[in-house]
Short mmCIF file of C-alpha atoms in Angstrom, two decimals:
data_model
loop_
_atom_site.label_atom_id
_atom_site.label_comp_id
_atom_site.label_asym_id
_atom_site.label_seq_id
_atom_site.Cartn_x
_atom_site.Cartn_y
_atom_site.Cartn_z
CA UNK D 1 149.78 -66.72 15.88
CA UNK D 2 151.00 -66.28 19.55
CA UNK D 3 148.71 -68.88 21.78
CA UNK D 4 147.00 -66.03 23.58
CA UNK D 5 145.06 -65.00 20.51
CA UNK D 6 143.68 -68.16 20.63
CA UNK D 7 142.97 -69.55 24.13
CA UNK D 8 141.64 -66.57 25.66
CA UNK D 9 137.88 -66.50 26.27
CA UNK D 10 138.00 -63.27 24.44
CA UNK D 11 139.25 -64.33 21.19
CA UNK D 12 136.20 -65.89 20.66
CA UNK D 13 134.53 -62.15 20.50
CA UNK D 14 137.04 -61.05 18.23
CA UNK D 15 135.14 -60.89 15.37
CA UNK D 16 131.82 -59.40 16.27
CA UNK D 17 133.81 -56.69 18.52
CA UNK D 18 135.39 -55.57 15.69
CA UNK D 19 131.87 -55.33 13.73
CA UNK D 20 130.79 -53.78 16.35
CA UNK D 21 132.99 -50.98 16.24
CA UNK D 22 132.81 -50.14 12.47
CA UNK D 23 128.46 -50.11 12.83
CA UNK D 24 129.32 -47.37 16.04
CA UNK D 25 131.86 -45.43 13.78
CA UNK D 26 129.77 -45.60 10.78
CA UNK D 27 127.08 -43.84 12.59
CA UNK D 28 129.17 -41.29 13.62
CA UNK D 29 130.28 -39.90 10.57
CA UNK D 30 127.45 -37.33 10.67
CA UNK D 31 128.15 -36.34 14.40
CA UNK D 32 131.83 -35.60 13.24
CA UNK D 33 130.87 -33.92 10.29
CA UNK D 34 128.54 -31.81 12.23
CA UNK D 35 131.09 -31.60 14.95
CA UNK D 36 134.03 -30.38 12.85
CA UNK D 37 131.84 -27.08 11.50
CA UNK D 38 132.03 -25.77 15.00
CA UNK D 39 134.81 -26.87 16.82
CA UNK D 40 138.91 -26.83 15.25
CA UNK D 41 140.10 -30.07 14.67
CA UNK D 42 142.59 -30.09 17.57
CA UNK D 43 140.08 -29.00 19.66
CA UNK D 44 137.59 -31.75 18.60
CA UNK D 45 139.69 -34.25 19.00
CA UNK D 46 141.74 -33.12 22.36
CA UNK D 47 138.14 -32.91 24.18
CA UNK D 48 137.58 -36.13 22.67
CA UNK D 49 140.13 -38.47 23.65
CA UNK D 50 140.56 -36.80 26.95
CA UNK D 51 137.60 -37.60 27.96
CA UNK D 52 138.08 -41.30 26.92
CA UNK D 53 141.24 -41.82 28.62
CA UNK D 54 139.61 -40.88 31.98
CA UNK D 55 136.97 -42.88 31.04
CA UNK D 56 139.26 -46.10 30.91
CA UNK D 57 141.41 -44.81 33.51
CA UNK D 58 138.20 -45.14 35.86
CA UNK D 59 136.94 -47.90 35.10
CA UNK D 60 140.11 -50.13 34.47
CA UNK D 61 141.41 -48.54 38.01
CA UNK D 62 142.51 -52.38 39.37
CA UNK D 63 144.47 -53.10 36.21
CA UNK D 64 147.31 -49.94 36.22
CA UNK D 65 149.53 -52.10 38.75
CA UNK D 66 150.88 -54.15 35.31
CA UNK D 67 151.96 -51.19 34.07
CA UNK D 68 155.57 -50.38 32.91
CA UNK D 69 157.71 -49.10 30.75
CA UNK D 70 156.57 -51.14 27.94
CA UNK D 71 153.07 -49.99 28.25
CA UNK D 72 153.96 -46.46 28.04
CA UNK D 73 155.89 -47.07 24.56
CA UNK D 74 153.23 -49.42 22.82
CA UNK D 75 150.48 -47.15 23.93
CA UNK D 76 152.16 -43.46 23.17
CA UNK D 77 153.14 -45.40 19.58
CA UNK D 78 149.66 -46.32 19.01
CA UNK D 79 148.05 -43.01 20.00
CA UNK D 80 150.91 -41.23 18.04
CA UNK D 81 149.80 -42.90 14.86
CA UNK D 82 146.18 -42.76 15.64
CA UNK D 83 146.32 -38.81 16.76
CA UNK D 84 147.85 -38.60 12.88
CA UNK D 85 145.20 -40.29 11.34
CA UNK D 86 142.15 -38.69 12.69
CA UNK D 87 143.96 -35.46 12.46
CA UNK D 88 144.41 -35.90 8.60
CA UNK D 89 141.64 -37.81 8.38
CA UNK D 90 139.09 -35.02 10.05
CA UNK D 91 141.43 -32.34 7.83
CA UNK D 92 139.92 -33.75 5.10
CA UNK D 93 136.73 -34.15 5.99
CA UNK D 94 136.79 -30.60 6.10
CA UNK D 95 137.55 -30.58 2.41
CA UNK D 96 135.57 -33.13 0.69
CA UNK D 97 132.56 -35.24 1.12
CA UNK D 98 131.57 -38.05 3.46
CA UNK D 99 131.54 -40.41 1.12
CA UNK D 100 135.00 -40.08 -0.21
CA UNK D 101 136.14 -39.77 2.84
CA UNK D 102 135.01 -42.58 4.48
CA UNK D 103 136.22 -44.40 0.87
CA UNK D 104 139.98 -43.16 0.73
CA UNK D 105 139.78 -43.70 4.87
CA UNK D 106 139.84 -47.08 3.54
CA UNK D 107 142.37 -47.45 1.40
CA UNK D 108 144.34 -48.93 4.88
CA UNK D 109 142.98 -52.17 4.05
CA UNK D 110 145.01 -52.74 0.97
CA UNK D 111 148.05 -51.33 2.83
CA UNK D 112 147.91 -53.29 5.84
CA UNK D 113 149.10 -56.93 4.22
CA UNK D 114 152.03 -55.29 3.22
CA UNK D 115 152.90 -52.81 6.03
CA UNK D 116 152.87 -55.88 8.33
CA UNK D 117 155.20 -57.88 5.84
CA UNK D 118 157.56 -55.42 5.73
CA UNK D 119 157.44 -54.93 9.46
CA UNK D 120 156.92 -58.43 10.97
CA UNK D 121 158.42 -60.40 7.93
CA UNK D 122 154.77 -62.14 7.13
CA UNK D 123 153.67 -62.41 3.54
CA UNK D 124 150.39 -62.06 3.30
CA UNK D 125 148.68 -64.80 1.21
CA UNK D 126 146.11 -64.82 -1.97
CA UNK D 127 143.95 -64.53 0.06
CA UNK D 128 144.98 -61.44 2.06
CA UNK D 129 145.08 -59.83 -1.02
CA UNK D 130 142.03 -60.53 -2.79
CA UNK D 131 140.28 -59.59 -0.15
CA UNK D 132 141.47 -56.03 0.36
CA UNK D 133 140.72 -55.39 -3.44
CA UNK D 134 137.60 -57.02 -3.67
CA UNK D 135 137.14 -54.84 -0.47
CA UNK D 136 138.47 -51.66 -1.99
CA UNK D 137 136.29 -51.83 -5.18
CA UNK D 138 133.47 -52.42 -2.97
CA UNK D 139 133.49 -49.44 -1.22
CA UNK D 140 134.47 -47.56 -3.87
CA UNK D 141 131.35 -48.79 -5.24
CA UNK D 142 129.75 -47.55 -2.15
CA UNK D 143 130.89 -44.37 -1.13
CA UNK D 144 131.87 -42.83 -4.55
CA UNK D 145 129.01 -42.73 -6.57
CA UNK D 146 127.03 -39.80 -8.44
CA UNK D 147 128.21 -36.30 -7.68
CA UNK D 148 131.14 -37.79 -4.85
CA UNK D 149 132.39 -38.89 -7.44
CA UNK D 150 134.30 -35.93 -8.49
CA UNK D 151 137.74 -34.78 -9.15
CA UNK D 152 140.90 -35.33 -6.67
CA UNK D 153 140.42 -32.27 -4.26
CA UNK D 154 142.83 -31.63 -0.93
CA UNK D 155 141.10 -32.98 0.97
CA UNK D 156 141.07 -36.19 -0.66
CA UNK D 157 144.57 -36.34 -0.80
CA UNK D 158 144.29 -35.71 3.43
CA UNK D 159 142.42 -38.31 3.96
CA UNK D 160 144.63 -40.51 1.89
CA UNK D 161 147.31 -39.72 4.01
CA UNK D 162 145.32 -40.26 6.98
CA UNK D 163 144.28 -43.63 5.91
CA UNK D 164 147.80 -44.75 5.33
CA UNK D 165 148.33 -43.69 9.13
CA UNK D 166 145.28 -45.97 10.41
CA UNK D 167 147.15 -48.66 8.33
CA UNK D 168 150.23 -47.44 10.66
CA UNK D 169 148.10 -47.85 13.72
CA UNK D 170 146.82 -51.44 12.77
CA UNK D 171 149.90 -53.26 12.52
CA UNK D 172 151.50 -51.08 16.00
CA UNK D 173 148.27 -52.44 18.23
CA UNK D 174 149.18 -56.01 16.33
CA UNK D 175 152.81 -55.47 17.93
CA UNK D 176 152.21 -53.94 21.10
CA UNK D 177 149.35 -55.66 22.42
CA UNK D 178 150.83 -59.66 22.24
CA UNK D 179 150.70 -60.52 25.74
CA UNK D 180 149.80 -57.38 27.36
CA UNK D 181 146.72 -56.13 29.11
CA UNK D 182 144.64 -54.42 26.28
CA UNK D 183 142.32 -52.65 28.56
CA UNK D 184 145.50 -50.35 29.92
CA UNK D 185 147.47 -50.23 26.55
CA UNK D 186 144.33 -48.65 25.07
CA UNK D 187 143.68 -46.29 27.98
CA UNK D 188 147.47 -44.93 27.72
CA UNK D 189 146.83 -44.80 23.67
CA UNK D 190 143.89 -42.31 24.43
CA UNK D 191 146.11 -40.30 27.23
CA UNK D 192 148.94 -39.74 24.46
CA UNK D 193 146.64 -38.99 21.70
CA UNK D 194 144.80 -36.45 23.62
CA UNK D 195 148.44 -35.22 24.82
CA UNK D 196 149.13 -34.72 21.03
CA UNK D 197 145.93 -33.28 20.05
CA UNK D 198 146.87 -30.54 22.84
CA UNK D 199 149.89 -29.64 21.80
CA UNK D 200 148.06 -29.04 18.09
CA UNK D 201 145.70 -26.67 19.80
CA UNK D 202 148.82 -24.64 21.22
CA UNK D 203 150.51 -24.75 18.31
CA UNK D 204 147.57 -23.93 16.37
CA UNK D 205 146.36 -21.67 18.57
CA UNK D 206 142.89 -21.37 17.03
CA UNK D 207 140.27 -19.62 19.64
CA UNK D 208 136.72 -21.02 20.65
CA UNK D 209 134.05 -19.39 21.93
CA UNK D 210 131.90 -21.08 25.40
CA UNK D 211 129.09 -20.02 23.29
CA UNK D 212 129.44 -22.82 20.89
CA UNK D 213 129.03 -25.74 23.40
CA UNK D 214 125.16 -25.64 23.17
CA UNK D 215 123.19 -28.66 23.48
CA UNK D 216 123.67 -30.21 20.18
CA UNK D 217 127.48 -30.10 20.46
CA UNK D 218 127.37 -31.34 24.16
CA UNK D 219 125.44 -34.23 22.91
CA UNK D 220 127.59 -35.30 20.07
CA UNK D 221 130.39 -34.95 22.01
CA UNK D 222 128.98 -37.12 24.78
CA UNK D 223 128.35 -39.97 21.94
CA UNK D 224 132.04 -39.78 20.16
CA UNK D 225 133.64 -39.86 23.61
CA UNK D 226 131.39 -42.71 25.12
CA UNK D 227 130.55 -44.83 21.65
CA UNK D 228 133.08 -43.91 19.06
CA UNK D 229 136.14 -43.57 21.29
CA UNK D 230 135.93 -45.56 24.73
CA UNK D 231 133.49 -48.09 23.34
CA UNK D 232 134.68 -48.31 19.45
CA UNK D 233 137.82 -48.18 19.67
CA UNK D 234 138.69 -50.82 22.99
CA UNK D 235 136.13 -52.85 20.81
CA UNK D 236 138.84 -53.01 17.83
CA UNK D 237 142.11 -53.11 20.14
CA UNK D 238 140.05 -56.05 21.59
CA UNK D 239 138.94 -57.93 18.45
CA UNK D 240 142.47 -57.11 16.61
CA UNK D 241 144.76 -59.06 19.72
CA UNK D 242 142.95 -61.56 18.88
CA UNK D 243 142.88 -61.24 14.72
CA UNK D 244 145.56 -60.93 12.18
CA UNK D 245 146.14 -57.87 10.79
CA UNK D 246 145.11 -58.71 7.50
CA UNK D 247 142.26 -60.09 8.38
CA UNK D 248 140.98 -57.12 10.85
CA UNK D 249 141.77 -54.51 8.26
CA UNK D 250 139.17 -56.12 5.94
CA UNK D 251 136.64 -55.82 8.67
CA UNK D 252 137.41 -52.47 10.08
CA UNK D 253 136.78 -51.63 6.56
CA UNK D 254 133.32 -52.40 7.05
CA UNK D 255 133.03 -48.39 8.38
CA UNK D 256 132.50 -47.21 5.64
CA UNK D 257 129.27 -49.08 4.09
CA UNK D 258 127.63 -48.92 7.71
CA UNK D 259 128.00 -45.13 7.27
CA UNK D 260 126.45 -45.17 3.79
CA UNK D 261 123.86 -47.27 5.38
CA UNK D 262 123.35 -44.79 8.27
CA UNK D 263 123.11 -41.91 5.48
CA UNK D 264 120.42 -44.04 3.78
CA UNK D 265 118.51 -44.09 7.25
CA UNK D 266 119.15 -40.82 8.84
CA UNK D 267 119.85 -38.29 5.84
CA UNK D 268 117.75 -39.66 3.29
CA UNK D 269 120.53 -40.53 1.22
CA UNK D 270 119.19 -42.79 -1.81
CA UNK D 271 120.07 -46.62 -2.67
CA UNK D 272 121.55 -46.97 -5.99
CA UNK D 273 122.40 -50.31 -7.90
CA UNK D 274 126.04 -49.49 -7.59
CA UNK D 275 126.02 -49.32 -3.93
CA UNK D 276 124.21 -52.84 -3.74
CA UNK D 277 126.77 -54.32 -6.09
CA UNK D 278 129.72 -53.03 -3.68
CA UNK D 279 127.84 -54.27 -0.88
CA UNK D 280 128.40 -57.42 -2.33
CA UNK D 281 131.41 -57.21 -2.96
CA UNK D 282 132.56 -56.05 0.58
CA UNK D 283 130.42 -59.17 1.70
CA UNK D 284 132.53 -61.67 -0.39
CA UNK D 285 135.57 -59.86 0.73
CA UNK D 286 135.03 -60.10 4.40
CA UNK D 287 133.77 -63.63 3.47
CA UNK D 288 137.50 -64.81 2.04
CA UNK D 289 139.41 -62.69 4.72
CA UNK D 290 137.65 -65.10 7.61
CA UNK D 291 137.05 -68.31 5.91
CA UNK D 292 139.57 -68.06 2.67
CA UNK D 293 136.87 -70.08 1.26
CA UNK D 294 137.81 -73.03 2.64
CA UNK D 295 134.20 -74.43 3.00
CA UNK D 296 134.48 -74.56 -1.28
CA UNK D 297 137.77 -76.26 -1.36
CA UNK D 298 135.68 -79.15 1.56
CA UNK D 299 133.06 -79.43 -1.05
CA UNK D 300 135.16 -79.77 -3.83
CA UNK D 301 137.39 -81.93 -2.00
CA UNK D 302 134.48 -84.88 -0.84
CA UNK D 303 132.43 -84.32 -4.73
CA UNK D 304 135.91 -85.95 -5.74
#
């Protein structure tokens, strides 16, 4: 680790900002999903992170006079591979189920260990990897149970594809962000994804109506713009400066039972035994990830 991730006063938040973020995203899987039957996906998505860049732009106003060259190509990477990831991601949405997608979402967790050894030349350790299976049975567990549980689909294989891209985007803000203002590089992430989302409106050219921006649309676009964008997403460019990538992927991962969670609560989605059992698991998983057990290896250590 470079010493800023660790003598910062922010590093300290690291973890819980991260949390954070996967409890705002997991309630906004609904939102999205109702969302996504109105508006094109380009269209969702430019609106979206448009209005999140100025929102960062504004209120991190003091902060552009570090900004360079640098900047520009750590935060149009990062917004490249996140614009590819929501786009495939929110494709297949589209296409399957909530559950599956927020599942094969997080199949970046298992990627990430090795993405960042190939890239940065650090093996990930036993740990690392038990971790992001334990994880990946867990919320398999969680999110693919009874009638989600059905056969591969397109969309499935979308959000696969989107998931690898998240992956992608983990291991660029892990790059780009070692000794660089965070608040800026995330604000100039949001500018070029909304950039890119744009240009897949023109080249998409798919048409929408005034009429559709009623109330309920206006509101949940208000909430993934404010909470799911500006606030979720700084959260994890936050939290991940100061976290290795390993380690944050396991927690981002988190997502996905917080949205089964808000199902439970909000759209009367039932419990099942399997779902408590990959809780579990996704508990001992985050558990290793942080701690790689080390507080057994102390006991065993002084018993002897």
């Amino acid at each position: 680790m470079q010493p800023n991730k660790t003598t910062s006063p922010l590093a300290k938040f690291a973890t819980p900002l991260i949390i954070l973020a996967t409890i705002i995203w997991g309630s906004s899987f609904v939102v999205m999903k109702s969302s996504v039957d109105v508006l094109p996906t380009f269209w969702l998505l430019a609106i979206r992170f448009t209005f999140a860049a100025l929102v960062l732009a504004v209120v991190f106003l003091p902060r552009w006079k570090v900004c360079d060259k640098q900047y520009l190509v750590g935060g149009t990477v990062m917004g490249f591979c996140l614009f590819v990831a929501y786009a495939f991601q929110t494709f297949g949405l589209e296409r399957t189920t909530p559950g599956k997608n927020a599942f094969l979402t997080a199949v970046y967790c298992v990627i990430v260990p090795f993405l960042y050894w190939a890239i940065a030349r650090r093996r990930p350790d036993r740990y690392n990897i038990l971790a992001a299976l334990l994880c990946i049975v867990g919320i398999g567990l969680v999110s693919v149970t009874g009638e989600s549980a059905s056969a591969v689909n397109l969309g499935d294989i979308l959000t696969l594809v989107g998931g690898f891209f998240f992956a992608c985007h983990i291991v660029a803000v892990a790059k780009y962000s070692e000794g660089r203002d965070i608040f800026i590089l995330t604000a100039i992430q949001f500018a070029s994804f909304a950039l890119f989302s744009w240009i897949g409106v023109l080249v998409t050219g798919a048409p929408v109506s005034p009429e559709v921006f009623d109330q309920d649309l206006i509101f949940g676009l208000a909430y993934l713009v404010v909470f799911a964008s500006a606030g979720a997403l700084l959260f994890q460019n936050i939290g991940q400066k100061y976290t290795a990538p390993a380690t944050a992927a396991v927690l981002l991962s988190l997502e996905a039972p917080f949205g089964v969670v808000f199902s439970i609560i909000f759209a009367d989605e039932r419990p099942t035994v399997l779902m408590f059992i990959g809780f579990a698991l996704i508990f001992v998983a985050v558990v290793c990830s942080e701690t790689k057990f080390s507080f057994l290896r102390k006991k065993e250590t002084s018993q002897g």
